[in-house]
XYZ file of N, CA, C and O in Angstrom:
320
model
N 9.707 7.387 10.921
C 11.097 7.134 10.590
C 11.471 7.993 9.377
O 10.760 8.025 8.385
N 12.595 8.662 9.488
C 13.060 9.523 8.392
C 13.512 8.667 7.213
O 14.088 7.598 7.394
N 13.233 9.179 6.048
C 13.649 8.474 4.836
C 15.154 8.611 4.660
O 15.711 9.689 4.805
N 15.789 7.517 4.369
C 17.232 7.477 4.163
C 17.557 8.051 2.787
O 17.031 7.592 1.779
N 18.385 9.094 2.753
C 18.715 9.710 1.468
C 20.170 10.164 1.440
O 20.767 10.437 2.474
N 20.685 10.244 0.236
C 21.998 10.843 0.014
C 21.766 12.354 -0.005
O 21.045 12.864 -0.854
N 22.364 13.063 0.950
C 22.152 14.506 1.037
C 23.292 15.286 0.393
O 23.162 16.466 0.140
N 24.405 14.623 0.172
C 25.555 15.306 -0.430
C 26.301 14.291 -1.300
O 26.768 13.278 -0.801
N 26.404 14.575 -2.594
C 27.048 13.610 -3.504
C 28.557 13.766 -3.541
O 29.248 12.907 -4.066
N 29.083 14.863 -2.986
C 30.529 15.122 -3.023
C 31.041 15.078 -4.461
O 32.132 14.567 -4.727
N 30.217 15.596 -5.365
C 30.553 15.660 -6.801
C 30.820 14.289 -7.419
O 31.555 14.175 -8.398
N 30.216 13.259 -6.844
C 30.334 11.911 -7.415
C 28.991 11.504 -7.991
O 27.943 11.769 -7.411
N 29.037 10.851 -9.142
C 27.827 10.324 -9.767
C 27.782 8.815 -9.531
O 28.799 8.214 -9.159
N 26.630 8.190 -9.765
C 26.590 6.727 -9.676
C 27.634 6.067 -10.583
O 28.224 5.041 -10.213
N 27.903 6.659 -11.741
C 28.915 6.112 -12.651
C 30.304 6.167 -12.012
O 31.086 5.215 -12.109
N 30.606 7.284 -11.339
C 31.883 7.400 -10.634
C 32.002 6.317 -9.566
O 33.056 5.686 -9.411
N 30.919 6.108 -8.836
C 30.936 5.104 -7.768
C 31.100 3.705 -8.341
O 31.787 2.871 -7.758
N 30.488 3.450 -9.489
C 30.622 2.134 -10.120
C 32.090 1.873 -10.482
O 32.598 0.763 -10.297
N 32.778 2.909 -10.973
C 34.214 2.776 -11.296
C 35.020 2.484 -10.036
O 35.918 1.635 -10.047
N 34.686 3.187 -8.942
C 35.388 2.955 -7.678
C 35.134 1.541 -7.152
O 36.039 0.918 -6.591
N 33.916 1.037 -7.353
C 33.594 -0.337 -6.940
C 34.535 -1.323 -7.623
O 35.071 -2.236 -6.997
N 34.718 -1.131 -8.924
C 35.547 -2.057 -9.707
C 37.010 -1.996 -9.298
O 37.744 -2.982 -9.438
N 37.450 -0.834 -8.797
C 38.847 -0.668 -8.397
C 39.109 -1.176 -6.984
O 40.258 -1.408 -6.599
N 38.047 -1.345 -6.204
C 38.189 -1.698 -4.789
C 38.372 -3.210 -4.623
O 37.514 -3.987 -4.990
N 39.528 -3.608 -4.066
C 39.818 -5.037 -3.878
C 39.123 -5.611 -2.649
O 38.770 -6.786 -2.625
N 38.946 -4.798 -1.619
C 38.336 -5.275 -0.386
C 36.825 -5.414 -0.585
O 36.137 -4.442 -0.864
N 36.331 -6.625 -0.426
C 34.919 -6.911 -0.717
C 33.976 -6.136 0.205
O 32.918 -5.682 -0.223
N 34.363 -5.940 1.461
C 33.504 -5.217 2.401
C 33.416 -3.733 2.039
O 32.341 -3.131 2.096
N 34.546 -3.165 1.641
C 34.542 -1.755 1.250
C 33.805 -1.566 -0.079
O 33.113 -0.572 -0.274
N 33.949 -2.534 -0.981
C 33.228 -2.470 -2.259
C 31.724 -2.465 -2.010
O 30.973 -1.744 -2.657
N 31.291 -3.269 -1.052
C 29.868 -3.354 -0.714
C 29.348 -2.022 -0.175
O 28.221 -1.615 -0.466
N 30.179 -1.307 0.588
C 29.790 0.009 1.089
C 29.531 0.959 -0.081
O 28.548 1.696 -0.091
N 30.449 0.937 -1.050
C 30.301 1.807 -2.222
C 29.042 1.435 -2.989
O 28.273 2.308 -3.408
N 28.827 0.140 -3.162
C 27.638 -0.339 -3.884
C 26.364 0.142 -3.196
O 25.433 0.619 -3.854
N 26.320 0.031 -1.872
C 25.128 0.443 -1.126
C 24.852 1.933 -1.342
O 23.709 2.328 -1.611
N 25.894 2.757 -1.271
C 25.713 4.201 -1.471
C 25.285 4.483 -2.908
O 24.394 5.301 -3.154
N 25.885 3.776 -3.868
C 25.516 3.986 -5.285
C 24.047 3.656 -5.507
O 23.323 4.412 -6.176
N 23.590 2.546 -4.975
C 22.191 2.160 -5.151
C 21.250 3.192 -4.524
O 20.214 3.535 -5.107
N 21.630 3.708 -3.358
C 20.825 4.761 -2.729
C 20.791 5.994 -3.635
O 19.746 6.609 -3.817
N 21.933 6.326 -4.220
C 22.021 7.486 -5.105
C 21.157 7.279 -6.350
O 20.623 8.224 -6.905
N 21.026 6.027 -6.771
C 20.225 5.701 -7.950
C 18.730 5.670 -7.635
O 17.921 5.464 -8.531
N 18.373 5.839 -6.365
C 16.956 5.957 -6.020
C 16.336 4.768 -5.318
O 15.134 4.765 -5.062
N 17.139 3.763 -5.007
C 16.590 2.626 -4.264
C 16.297 3.044 -2.830
O 16.934 3.944 -2.292
N 15.353 2.364 -2.208
C 15.024 2.585 -0.801
C 16.034 1.818 0.059
O 16.599 0.818 -0.389
N 16.209 2.277 1.287
C 17.157 1.623 2.194
C 16.918 0.135 2.349
O 17.854 -0.662 2.329
N 15.646 -0.252 2.501
C 15.324 -1.677 2.665
C 15.685 -2.470 1.411
O 16.187 -3.589 1.494
N 15.447 -1.883 0.237
C 15.792 -2.550 -1.022
C 17.304 -2.757 -1.128
O 17.770 -3.825 -1.526
N 18.047 -1.709 -0.775
C 19.512 -1.798 -0.827
C 20.001 -2.875 0.136
O 20.863 -3.687 -0.209
N 19.439 -2.893 1.337
C 19.812 -3.907 2.323
C 19.563 -5.313 1.771
O 20.422 -6.195 1.879
N 18.406 -5.506 1.150
C 18.077 -6.816 0.574
C 19.012 -7.174 -0.577
O 19.517 -8.288 -0.647
N 19.254 -6.217 -1.468
C 20.105 -6.468 -2.634
C 21.544 -6.778 -2.235
O 22.201 -7.616 -2.860
N 22.030 -6.104 -1.200
C 23.431 -6.251 -0.788
C 23.605 -7.252 0.347
O 24.724 -7.472 0.811
N 22.488 -7.837 0.801
C 22.510 -8.775 1.913
C 23.129 -8.127 3.153
O 24.014 -8.691 3.806
N 22.677 -6.903 3.438
C 23.143 -6.146 4.593
C 21.959 -5.866 5.510
O 20.813 -5.921 5.086
N 22.252 -5.525 6.754
C 21.220 -5.051 7.656
C 20.899 -3.614 7.266
O 21.783 -2.869 6.857
N 19.648 -3.211 7.404
C 19.258 -1.860 7.025
C 20.033 -0.806 7.813
O 20.349 0.252 7.303
N 20.359 -1.128 9.064
C 21.137 -0.187 9.881
C 22.548 0.005 9.319
O 23.110 1.091 9.437
N 23.106 -1.029 8.714
C 24.423 -0.896 8.082
C 24.334 0.056 6.897
O 25.191 0.923 6.726
N 23.296 -0.097 6.091
C 23.090 0.799 4.952
C 22.968 2.232 5.460
O 23.600 3.155 4.922
N 22.194 2.435 6.511
C 22.020 3.774 7.078
C 23.359 4.340 7.557
O 23.658 5.524 7.344
N 24.176 3.512 8.171
C 25.486 3.963 8.660
C 26.394 4.359 7.497
O 27.096 5.376 7.571
N 26.370 3.591 6.415
C 27.199 3.905 5.248
C 26.756 5.215 4.595
O 27.584 6.041 4.219
N 25.446 5.398 4.490
C 24.916 6.627 3.901
C 25.301 7.826 4.771
O 25.734 8.862 4.262
N 25.203 7.658 6.082
C 25.557 8.746 7.006
C 27.038 9.109 6.848
O 27.391 10.284 6.745
N 27.899 8.094 6.815
C 29.339 8.350 6.643
C 29.605 9.073 5.327
O 30.377 10.025 5.287
N 28.983 8.608 4.261
C 29.190 9.221 2.950
C 28.685 10.658 2.936
O 29.379 11.558 2.449
N 27.498 10.878 3.476
C 26.929 12.231 3.503
C 27.843 13.198 4.253
O 28.037 14.330 3.837
N 28.411 12.718 5.353
C 29.214 13.592 6.208
C 30.627 13.811 5.680
O 31.179 14.891 5.828
N 31.230 12.777 5.084
C 32.643 12.911 4.738
C 33.054 12.395 3.377
O 34.250 12.268 3.094
N 32.078 12.030 2.551
C 32.405 11.572 1.205
C 33.001 10.178 1.181
O 32.892 9.410 2.137
N 33.668 9.878 0.078
C 34.183 8.520 -0.152
C 35.266 8.153 0.855
O 35.372 7.013 1.286
N 36.067 9.132 1.270
C 37.130 8.843 2.245
C 36.548 8.368 3.569
O 37.029 7.406 4.161
N 35.510 9.048 4.034
C 34.857 8.652 5.293
C 34.187 7.289 5.136
O 34.233 6.460 6.046
N 33.593 7.056 3.995
C 32.909 5.779 3.744
C 33.881 4.614 3.804
O 33.567 3.556 4.326
N 35.094 4.809 3.285
C 36.061 3.717 3.196
C 37.019 3.659 4.383
O 37.877 2.796 4.441
N 36.834 4.576 5.322
C 37.709 4.593 6.495
C 37.466 3.358 7.347
O 36.341 3.025 7.680
N 38.559 2.705 7.693
C 38.465 1.535 8.570
C 38.989 1.955 9.930
O 40.163 2.250 10.066
N 38.109 1.993 10.892
C 38.526 2.400 12.240
C 39.312 1.263 12.891
O 38.877 0.120 12.889
N 40.453 1.589 13.417
C 41.244 0.595 14.148
C 40.703 0.481 15.564
O 40.511 1.482 16.244
N 40.444 -0.776 15.967
C 39.817 -1.028 17.235
C 40.666 -0.674 18.402
O 40.314 -0.270 19.424
């Protein structure tokens, strides 16, 4: 299994992400930012999943979205 990593920071630091977390009113979107920030800080995917009470696959999906499209892609809510 490939190690889950942030491959592109999109010029954001963990500090930047922490500020965005505080500004985000939607709890689900805030959790996405938190998961990416923790990964950026060096936590393993399983640790992030445990800390955020998420499934590891959710963490992987958030990291993938962030890597591919930055914060906008991470916070995008797809309409069903």
